[in-house]
Coordinates of N, CA, C and O and ligand atoms in Angstrom, one line a residue:
M1246 N 15.2 -21.1 -0.7 CA 14.6 -19.9 -1.3 C 13.7 -19.3 -0.3 O 12.9 -20.0 0.4
E1247 N 13.7 -18.0 -0.3 CA 12.8 -17.2 0.6 C 12.1 -16.1 -0.2 O 12.7 -15.6 -1.1
R1248 N 10.9 -15.8 0.3 CA 10.2 -14.7 -0.4 C 10.1 -13.5 0.6 O 10.1 -13.7 1.8
T1249 N 10.0 -12.3 0.0 CA 9.8 -11.1 0.8 C 8.8 -10.2 0.0 O 8.7 -10.3 -1.2
L1250 N 8.1 -9.3 0.7 CA 7.2 -8.4 0.1 C 7.9 -7.1 0.0 O 8.5 -6.6 0.9
S1251 N 7.8 -6.5 -1.2 CA 8.4 -5.2 -1.5 C 7.3 -4.3 -2.0 O 6.3 -4.7 -2.7
I1252 N 7.4 -3.0 -1.6 CA 6.5 -2.0 -2.1 C 7.3 -0.9 -2.6 O 8.2 -0.3 -1.9
L1253 N 7.1 -0.5 -3.9 CA 7.7 0.7 -4.4 C 6.7 1.8 -4.1 O 5.5 1.8 -4.5
K1254 N 7.1 2.8 -3.4 CA 6.2 3.8 -2.8 C 5.8 4.9 -3.8 O 6.4 5.0 -4.9
P1255 N 4.9 5.8 -3.4 CA 4.4 6.8 -4.4 C 5.5 7.7 -5.0 O 5.4 8.2 -6.1
D1256 N 6.6 8.0 -4.2 CA 7.6 8.8 -4.8 C 8.3 8.1 -6.0 O 8.9 8.8 -6.9
V1257 N 8.3 6.8 -6.0 CA 8.9 6.1 -7.1 C 8.0 6.1 -8.4 O 8.4 6.4 -9.5
T1258 N 6.7 5.9 -8.2 CA 5.8 5.9 -9.3 C 5.7 7.3 -9.9 O 5.6 7.5 -11.1
R1259 N 5.6 8.3 -9.0 CA 5.4 9.7 -9.4 C 6.6 10.1 -10.3 O 6.4 10.8 -11.3
R1260 N 7.8 9.7 -10.0 CA 9.0 10.1 -10.8 C 9.4 9.1 -11.9 O 10.4 9.2 -12.5
N1261 N 8.4 8.1 -12.1 CA 8.6 7.2 -13.2 C 9.9 6.3 -13.0 O 10.7 6.1 -14.0
L1262 N 10.2 5.9 -11.8 CA 11.4 5.2 -11.4 C 11.2 3.7 -11.2 O 12.1 3.0 -10.7
T1263 N 10.0 3.2 -11.5 CA 9.7 1.8 -11.3 C 10.7 0.9 -11.9 O 11.3 0.0 -11.3
G1264 N 11.0 1.2 -13.2 CA 12.0 0.3 -13.9 C 13.4 0.5 -13.3 O 14.2 -0.5 -13.2
A1265 N 13.8 1.7 -12.9 CA 15.1 1.9 -12.3 C 15.3 1.1 -11.0 O 16.3 0.5 -10.8
V1266 N 14.2 1.1 -10.2 CA 14.3 0.4 -8.9 C 14.3 -1.1 -9.2 O 15.0 -1.9 -8.6
N1267 N 13.4 -1.5 -10.1 CA 13.4 -2.9 -10.5 C 14.8 -3.4 -11.0 O 15.2 -4.6 -10.8
A1268 N 15.5 -2.6 -11.7 CA 16.8 -3.0 -12.3 C 17.7 -3.2 -11.1 O 18.6 -4.1 -11.1
R1269 N 17.7 -2.4 -10.0 CA 18.5 -2.6 -8.8 C 18.2 -4.0 -8.2 O 19.1 -4.7 -7.8
I1270 N 16.9 -4.2 -8.1 CA 16.4 -5.5 -7.5 C 16.9 -6.7 -8.3 O 17.5 -7.6 -7.7
E1271 N 16.8 -6.6 -9.6 CA 17.2 -7.8 -10.4 C 18.7 -7.9 -10.5 O 19.3 -9.0 -10.5
S1272 N 19.4 -6.7 -10.5 CA 20.9 -6.8 -10.5 C 21.4 -7.4 -9.2 O 22.5 -8.0 -9.2
A1273 N 20.6 -7.3 -8.1 CA 21.0 -7.9 -6.9 C 20.6 -9.4 -6.8 O 20.7 -10.0 -5.7
D1274 N 20.2 -9.9 -7.9 CA 19.9 -11.4 -8.0 C 18.6 -11.7 -7.2 O 18.6 -12.8 -6.7
L1275 N 17.7 -10.8 -7.1 CA 16.4 -11.1 -6.5 C 15.4 -11.2 -7.7 O 15.5 -10.4 -8.6
R1276 N 14.5 -12.2 -7.6 CA 13.6 -12.4 -8.7 C 12.2 -11.8 -8.4 O 11.7 -12.0 -7.3
I1277 N 11.7 -11.0 -9.3 CA 10.3 -10.4 -9.1 C 9.3 -11.5 -9.6 O 9.1 -11.6 -10.8
I1278 N 8.7 -12.2 -8.7 CA 7.9 -13.3 -9.1 C 6.4 -13.0 -9.1 O 5.5 -13.8 -9.4
A1279 N 6.1 -11.8 -8.6 CA 4.7 -11.2 -8.7 C 4.8 -9.7 -8.6 O 5.7 -9.2 -7.9
Q1280 N 3.9 -9.0 -9.3 CA 4.0 -7.6 -9.3 C 2.7 -7.0 -9.7 O 2.1 -7.4 -10.7
R1281 N 2.2 -5.9 -9.0 CA 1.0 -5.3 -9.4 C 1.0 -3.8 -9.0 O 1.5 -3.5 -7.9
R1282 N 0.6 -2.9 -9.8 CA 0.5 -1.5 -9.5 C -0.9 -1.2 -9.0 O -1.9 -1.5 -9.7
I1283 N -1.0 -0.6 -7.8 CA -2.3 -0.3 -7.3 C -2.4 1.0 -6.6 O -1.4 1.6 -6.2
Q1284 N -3.6 1.5 -6.4 CA -3.9 2.7 -5.6 C -4.5 2.1 -4.2 O -5.6 1.6 -4.2
L1285 N -3.7 2.3 -3.2 CA -4.2 1.8 -1.9 C -5.3 2.7 -1.4 O -5.3 3.9 -1.6
T1286 N -6.3 2.1 -0.6 CA -7.2 2.9 0.1 C -6.7 3.3 1.5 O -5.7 2.6 1.9
L1287 N -7.2 4.2 2.1 CA -6.8 4.6 3.5 C -6.9 3.4 4.4 O -6.0 3.1 5.2
E1288 N -8.0 2.7 4.3 CA -8.3 1.5 5.1 C -7.2 0.4 4.9 O -6.7 -0.2 5.9
Q1289 N -6.8 0.2 3.6 CA -5.8 -0.8 3.4 C -4.4 -0.4 3.9 O -3.7 -1.2 4.5
A1290 N -4.1 0.9 3.8 CA -2.8 1.4 4.3 C -2.8 1.3 5.8 O -1.8 0.8 6.4
Q1291 N -3.9 1.6 6.5 CA -3.9 1.5 7.9 C -3.8 0.1 8.4 O -3.2 -0.2 9.4
K1292 N -4.4 -0.8 7.6 CA -4.4 -2.2 8.0 C -3.0 -2.8 7.8 O -2.4 -3.5 8.6
F1293 N -2.4 -2.4 6.6 CA -1.0 -3.0 6.3 C 0.0 -2.5 7.4 O 0.8 -3.3 7.8
Y1294 N -0.1 -1.2 7.8 CA 0.9 -0.7 8.7 C 0.4 -0.7 10.1 O 0.9 0.1 11.0
A1295 N -0.6 -1.5 10.5 CA -1.2 -1.5 11.8 C -0.2 -1.7 12.9 O -0.4 -1.2 14.0
I1296 N 0.9 -2.3 12.6 CA 2.0 -2.5 13.6 C 2.5 -1.2 14.1 O 3.1 -1.1 15.2
H1297 N 2.4 -0.1 13.3 CA 2.9 1.2 13.6 C 1.8 2.1 14.2 O 2.0 3.3 14.3
K1298 N 0.6 1.6 14.5 CA -0.5 2.4 14.7 C -0.4 3.4 15.9 O -1.0 4.4 16.0
D1299 N 0.5 3.0 16.9 CA 0.7 3.9 18.0 C 1.9 4.9 17.8 O 2.2 5.7 18.7
R1300 N 2.5 4.8 16.7 CA 3.7 5.7 16.5 C 3.2 7.1 16.0 O 2.1 7.2 15.4
S1301 N 4.0 8.1 16.3 CA 3.6 9.5 16.1 C 3.4 9.7 14.6 O 2.6 10.6 14.1
F1302 N 4.1 9.0 13.7 CA 4.1 9.2 12.3 C 3.0 8.4 11.6 O 3.0 8.4 10.3
F1303 N 2.2 7.6 12.3 CA 1.3 6.7 11.7 C 0.3 7.4 10.7 O 0.2 6.9 9.5
G1304 N -0.3 8.5 11.1 CA -1.2 9.2 10.2 C -0.6 9.7 9.0 O -1.1 9.5 7.9
E1305 N 0.6 10.3 9.1 CA 1.3 10.8 7.9 C 1.8 9.7 7.0 O 1.8 9.8 5.8
L1306 N 2.2 8.6 7.6 CA 2.7 7.4 6.9 C 1.5 6.9 6.0 O 1.7 6.7 4.8
C1307 N 0.3 6.8 6.6 CA -0.8 6.3 5.8 C -1.2 7.3 4.7 O -1.5 6.9 3.6
S1308 N -1.3 8.6 5.1 CA -1.6 9.6 4.0 C -0.6 9.5 2.9 O -1.0 9.6 1.7
Y1309 N 0.6 9.4 3.2 CA 1.6 9.3 2.2 C 1.5 8.1 1.3 O 1.5 8.2 0.1
M1310 N 1.2 7.0 1.9 CA 1.1 5.7 1.1 C -0.1 5.7 0.2 O -0.2 4.9 -0.7
I1311 N -1.1 6.6 0.4 CA -2.2 6.7 -0.5 C -2.2 7.9 -1.4 O -3.1 8.2 -2.1
S1312 N -1.0 8.6 -1.4 CA -0.9 9.9 -2.2 C -0.7 9.6 -3.6 O -0.7 10.5 -4.4
G1313 N -0.5 8.4 -4.0 CA -0.3 8.0 -5.4 C -0.2 6.5 -5.5 O -0.2 5.8 -4.5
P1314 N -0.1 6.0 -6.7 CA 0.0 4.5 -6.9 C 1.3 4.0 -6.3 O 2.3 4.6 -6.1
V1315 N 1.2 2.7 -5.8 CA 2.4 2.0 -5.4 C 2.5 0.7 -6.2 O 1.5 0.3 -6.9
V1316 N 3.6 0.1 -6.2 CA 3.8 -1.2 -6.9 C 4.2 -2.2 -5.8 O 5.1 -2.1 -5.1
V1317 N 3.3 -3.2 -5.7 CA 3.5 -4.3 -4.7 C 4.1 -5.4 -5.4 O 3.8 -5.8 -6.6
Q1318 N 5.1 -6.1 -4.8 CA 5.9 -7.1 -5.5 C 6.2 -8.2 -4.5 O 6.4 -8.0 -3.3
V1319 N 6.4 -9.4 -5.0 CA 7.0 -10.5 -4.3 C 8.3 -10.8 -4.8 O 8.5 -11.0 -6.1
L1320 N 9.4 -10.7 -4.0 CA 10.7 -11.0 -4.4 C 11.1 -12.4 -3.9 O 10.8 -12.7 -2.7
E1321 N 11.9 -13.1 -4.7 CA 12.3 -14.4 -4.2 C 13.9 -14.5 -4.4 O 14.4 -14.0 -5.4
G1322 N 14.5 -15.2 -3.5 CA 15.9 -15.4 -3.6 C 16.4 -16.0 -2.3 O 15.6 -16.1 -1.3
E1323 N 17.6 -16.5 -2.3 CA 18.2 -17.0 -1.0 C 18.3 -15.9 0.0 O 18.8 -14.8 -0.4
N1324 N 17.8 -16.1 1.2 CA 17.9 -15.1 2.2 C 17.4 -13.7 1.8 O 18.0 -12.6 2.1
S1325 N 16.3 -13.7 1.0 CA 15.8 -12.5 0.4 C 15.4 -11.4 1.3 O 15.6 -10.2 1.0
V1326 N 14.8 -11.7 2.5 CA 14.4 -10.7 3.4 C 15.6 -9.8 3.8 O 15.6 -8.6 3.7
E1327 N 16.7 -10.5 4.3 CA 17.8 -9.7 4.7 C 18.6 -9.1 3.5 O 19.0 -7.9 3.6
R1328 N 18.6 -9.8 2.4 CA 19.4 -9.2 1.3 C 18.6 -8.0 0.7 O 19.2 -7.0 0.3
Y1329 N 17.3 -8.0 0.7 CA 16.5 -6.9 0.2 C 16.7 -5.7 1.2 O 16.8 -4.5 0.8
R1330 N 16.7 -6.0 2.5 CA 16.8 -4.9 3.4 C 18.2 -4.2 3.3 O 18.3 -3.0 3.4
K1331 N 19.2 -5.0 3.0 CA 20.5 -4.4 2.8 C 20.5 -3.6 1.5 O 21.1 -2.5 1.5
L1332 N 19.9 -4.1 0.5 CA 19.8 -3.3 -0.8 C 19.0 -2.0 -0.6 O 19.3 -1.0 -1.3
M1333 N 18.0 -2.0 0.2 CA 17.1 -0.8 0.4 C 18.0 0.2 1.1 O 17.8 1.4 0.8
G1334 N 18.7 -0.2 2.2 CA 19.4 0.8 3.0 C 18.6 1.2 4.2 O 17.4 0.9 4.3
S1335 N 19.2 2.1 5.0 CA 18.5 2.5 6.3 C 17.2 3.2 6.0 O 17.0 3.9 4.9
T1336 N 16.2 3.1 6.9 CA 14.9 3.8 6.8 C 15.1 5.2 6.4 O 14.4 5.8 5.5
N1337 N 15.9 5.9 7.1 CA 16.2 7.3 6.9 C 17.3 7.4 5.8 O 18.5 7.0 6.0
P1338 N 17.0 7.9 4.6 CA 18.0 7.9 3.5 C 19.3 8.7 3.9 O 20.3 8.4 3.3
A1339 N 19.2 9.6 4.9 CA 20.4 10.3 5.3 C 21.4 9.4 5.9 O 22.6 9.7 5.9
N1340 N 20.9 8.2 6.4 CA 21.8 7.3 7.1 C 22.1 6.1 6.2 O 22.8 5.1 6.6
A1341 N 21.6 6.1 5.0 CA 21.7 4.9 4.1 C 23.1 4.8 3.4 O 23.6 5.8 3.0
D1342 N 23.6 3.6 3.3 CA 24.9 3.4 2.7 C 24.9 3.7 1.2 O 23.8 3.6 0.6
E1343 N 26.0 4.1 0.7 CA 26.2 4.3 -0.7 C 25.8 3.1 -1.5 O 26.1 2.0 -1.1
G1344 N 25.1 3.4 -2.6 CA 24.8 2.3 -3.5 C 23.4 1.6 -3.2 O 23.0 0.7 -3.9
T1345 N 22.8 2.0 -2.1 CA 21.5 1.5 -1.7 C 20.4 2.2 -2.4 O 20.6 3.4 -2.9
I1346 N 19.2 1.6 -2.5 CA 18.1 2.2 -3.2 C 17.7 3.5 -2.5 O 17.5 4.5 -3.2
R1347 N 17.6 3.5 -1.2 CA 17.2 4.7 -0.5 C 18.2 5.8 -0.6 O 17.8 7.0 -0.7
R1348 N 19.5 5.5 -0.5 CA 20.5 6.5 -0.7 C 20.4 7.2 -2.0 O 20.5 8.4 -2.2
D1349 N 20.1 6.4 -3.0 CA 20.2 6.9 -4.4 C 18.9 7.5 -4.9 O 18.8 8.3 -5.8
F1350 N 17.7 7.0 -4.3 CA 16.4 7.5 -4.8 C 15.5 8.2 -3.8 O 14.7 9.0 -4.2
A1351 N 15.7 7.9 -2.5 CA 14.7 8.3 -1.6 C 14.7 9.9 -1.4 O 15.8 10.5 -1.5
E1352 N 13.6 10.4 -1.1 CA 13.5 11.9 -0.9 C 13.5 12.3 0.6 O 14.0 13.4 0.9
S1353 N 13.0 11.4 1.5 CA 13.0 11.7 2.9 C 12.7 10.4 3.6 O 12.4 9.4 3.0
I1354 N 12.6 10.5 5.0 CA 12.3 9.3 5.8 C 10.9 8.8 5.4 O 10.7 7.6 5.5
E1355 N 10.0 9.7 5.1 CA 8.6 9.3 4.7 C 8.6 8.8 3.3 O 8.2 7.7 3.0
A1356 N 9.1 9.6 2.4 CA 9.1 9.3 0.9 C 10.4 8.5 0.7 O 11.3 9.0 0.0
N1357 N 10.5 7.3 1.3 CA 11.8 6.6 1.3 C 11.8 5.5 0.2 O 12.5 4.5 0.4
S1358 N 11.0 5.6 -0.8 CA 11.0 4.8 -2.0 C 10.6 3.4 -1.9 O 9.9 2.9 -2.8
V1359 N 11.0 2.7 -0.9 CA 10.7 1.2 -0.8 C 10.4 0.7 0.6 O 10.9 1.3 1.5
H1360 N 9.6 -0.3 0.6 CA 9.3 -1.0 1.8 C 9.7 -2.5 1.6 O 9.5 -3.0 0.5
G1361 N 10.3 -3.1 2.6 CA 10.6 -4.6 2.5 C 10.3 -5.2 3.8 O 10.4 -4.6 4.9
S1362 N 9.7 -6.4 3.8 CA 9.4 -7.1 5.0 C 10.6 -7.2 6.0 O 11.8 -7.3 5.5
D1363 N 10.4 -7.2 7.3 CA 11.5 -7.2 8.2 C 11.8 -8.6 8.8 O 12.8 -8.8 9.5
S1364 N 11.0 -9.6 8.4 CA 11.3 -11.0 8.9 C 10.6 -11.9 7.9 O 9.7 -11.5 7.2
S1365 N 11.1 -13.2 7.9 CA 10.4 -14.2 7.1 C 9.0 -14.4 7.4 O 8.1 -14.6 6.6
E1366 N 8.7 -14.4 8.8 CA 7.3 -14.6 9.3 C 6.4 -13.4 8.8 O 5.3 -13.6 8.3
N1367 N 6.9 -12.2 8.9 CA 6.1 -11.0 8.5 C 6.0 -11.0 7.0 O 5.0 -10.6 6.4
A1368 N 7.0 -11.6 6.2 CA 6.9 -11.6 4.8 C 5.7 -12.5 4.4 O 4.9 -12.1 3.5
V1369 N 5.5 -13.6 5.0 CA 4.4 -14.5 4.7 C 3.0 -13.7 4.9 O 2.2 -13.7 4.0
V1370 N 2.9 -13.0 6.0 CA 1.7 -12.2 6.3 C 1.5 -11.1 5.3 O 0.4 -10.9 4.7
E1371 N 2.6 -10.4 5.0 CA 2.5 -9.2 4.1 C 2.3 -9.6 2.7 O 1.5 -9.0 1.9
I1372 N 2.8 -10.8 2.2 CA 2.6 -11.2 0.9 C 1.1 -11.6 0.7 O 0.5 -11.3 -0.3
S1373 N 0.6 -12.3 1.7 CA -0.8 -12.7 1.6 C -1.8 -11.6 1.7 O -2.9 -11.7 1.4
F1374 N -1.3 -10.4 2.2 CA -2.2 -9.2 2.2 C -2.5 -8.8 0.8 O -3.6 -8.3 0.5
F1375 N -1.5 -8.9 -0.1 CA -1.7 -8.4 -1.5 C -1.9 -9.5 -2.5 O -2.4 -9.2 -3.6
F1376 N -1.4 -10.7 -2.3 CA -1.3 -11.7 -3.4 C -1.9 -13.0 -2.9 O -1.7 -13.5 -1.8
R1377 N -2.6 -13.6 -3.9 CA -3.0 -15.0 -3.7 C -1.9 -15.9 -4.3 O -1.2 -15.5 -5.2
E1378 N -1.8 -17.1 -3.9 CA -0.8 -18.0 -4.4 C -0.8 -18.1 -5.9 O 0.2 -18.2 -6.6
I1379 N -2.0 -18.1 -6.5 CA -2.2 -18.3 -7.9 C -1.6 -17.1 -8.7 O -1.4 -17.3 -9.9
D1380 N -1.4 -16.0 -8.1 CA -0.9 -14.8 -8.7 C 0.6 -14.8 -8.7 O 1.3 -13.8 -9.2
I1381 N 1.3 -15.8 -8.0 CA 2.7 -15.8 -7.9 C 3.3 -16.9 -8.8 O 2.9 -18.0 -8.7
T1382 N 4.2 -16.5 -9.7 CA 4.7 -17.5 -10.6 C 6.2 -17.5 -10.5 O 7.0 -16.6 -10.8
E1383 N 6.7 -18.6 -10.0 CA 8.2 -18.8 -9.8 C 8.9 -19.1 -11.1 O 8.4 -19.6 -12.0
Ligands
LIG2555 P1 8.7 1.3 6.0 O1 9.9 0.3 5.8 O2 7.7 1.3 4.9 O3 8.0 1.1 7.4 C1 7.3 2.1 8.1 C2 7.6 3.5 7.5 O4 7.3 4.6 8.3 C3 9.0 3.6 7.1 O5 9.4 2.8 6.1 C4 9.1 5.1 6.9 O6 8.9 5.5 5.5 C5 7.9 5.7 7.7 N1 8.3 6.7 8.6 C6 7.9 8.0 8.7 N2 8.5 8.6 9.7 C7 9.3 7.7 10.4 C8 10.1 7.8 11.6 N3 10.2 8.9 12.3 N4 10.7 6.6 11.9 C9 10.6 5.5 11.2 N5 9.8 5.4 10.1 C10 9.2 6.5 9.7

């Protein structure tokens, strides 16, 4: 069993699509073992996305991530990091495969509906950014 960190972005909460995205996640046999709806501060967004701090889109990315509530989640399943990334689809929804969350819900490369950890190691770091072990129930 592997865990991954998922974020439903402000375009999802704004359009009331939390349940619709969660249905995709659960249909793909990933278990939501922790979940919280929060309003990120700019400092939190900058810290979470620090790996992208030198990219041209960093400022816009952080502004976007604080433009409304997000839902942070821990997903569990076999090979969940890779399986969730497949379910999400390409970062740019224009390139995302049919049937993926981003193809079906995302508005743009920025408002691309979901974030998922890109490796098991990063998942551990990203999960601990938002959750204590006591908040995660398998
Ligand atoms: P995410 O998986 O959350 O990781 C970083 C985010 O930066 C990415 O999804 C995109 O939503 C966002 N982003 C905005 N512009 C770009 C870009 N030009 N290339 C890659 N990611 C971008």
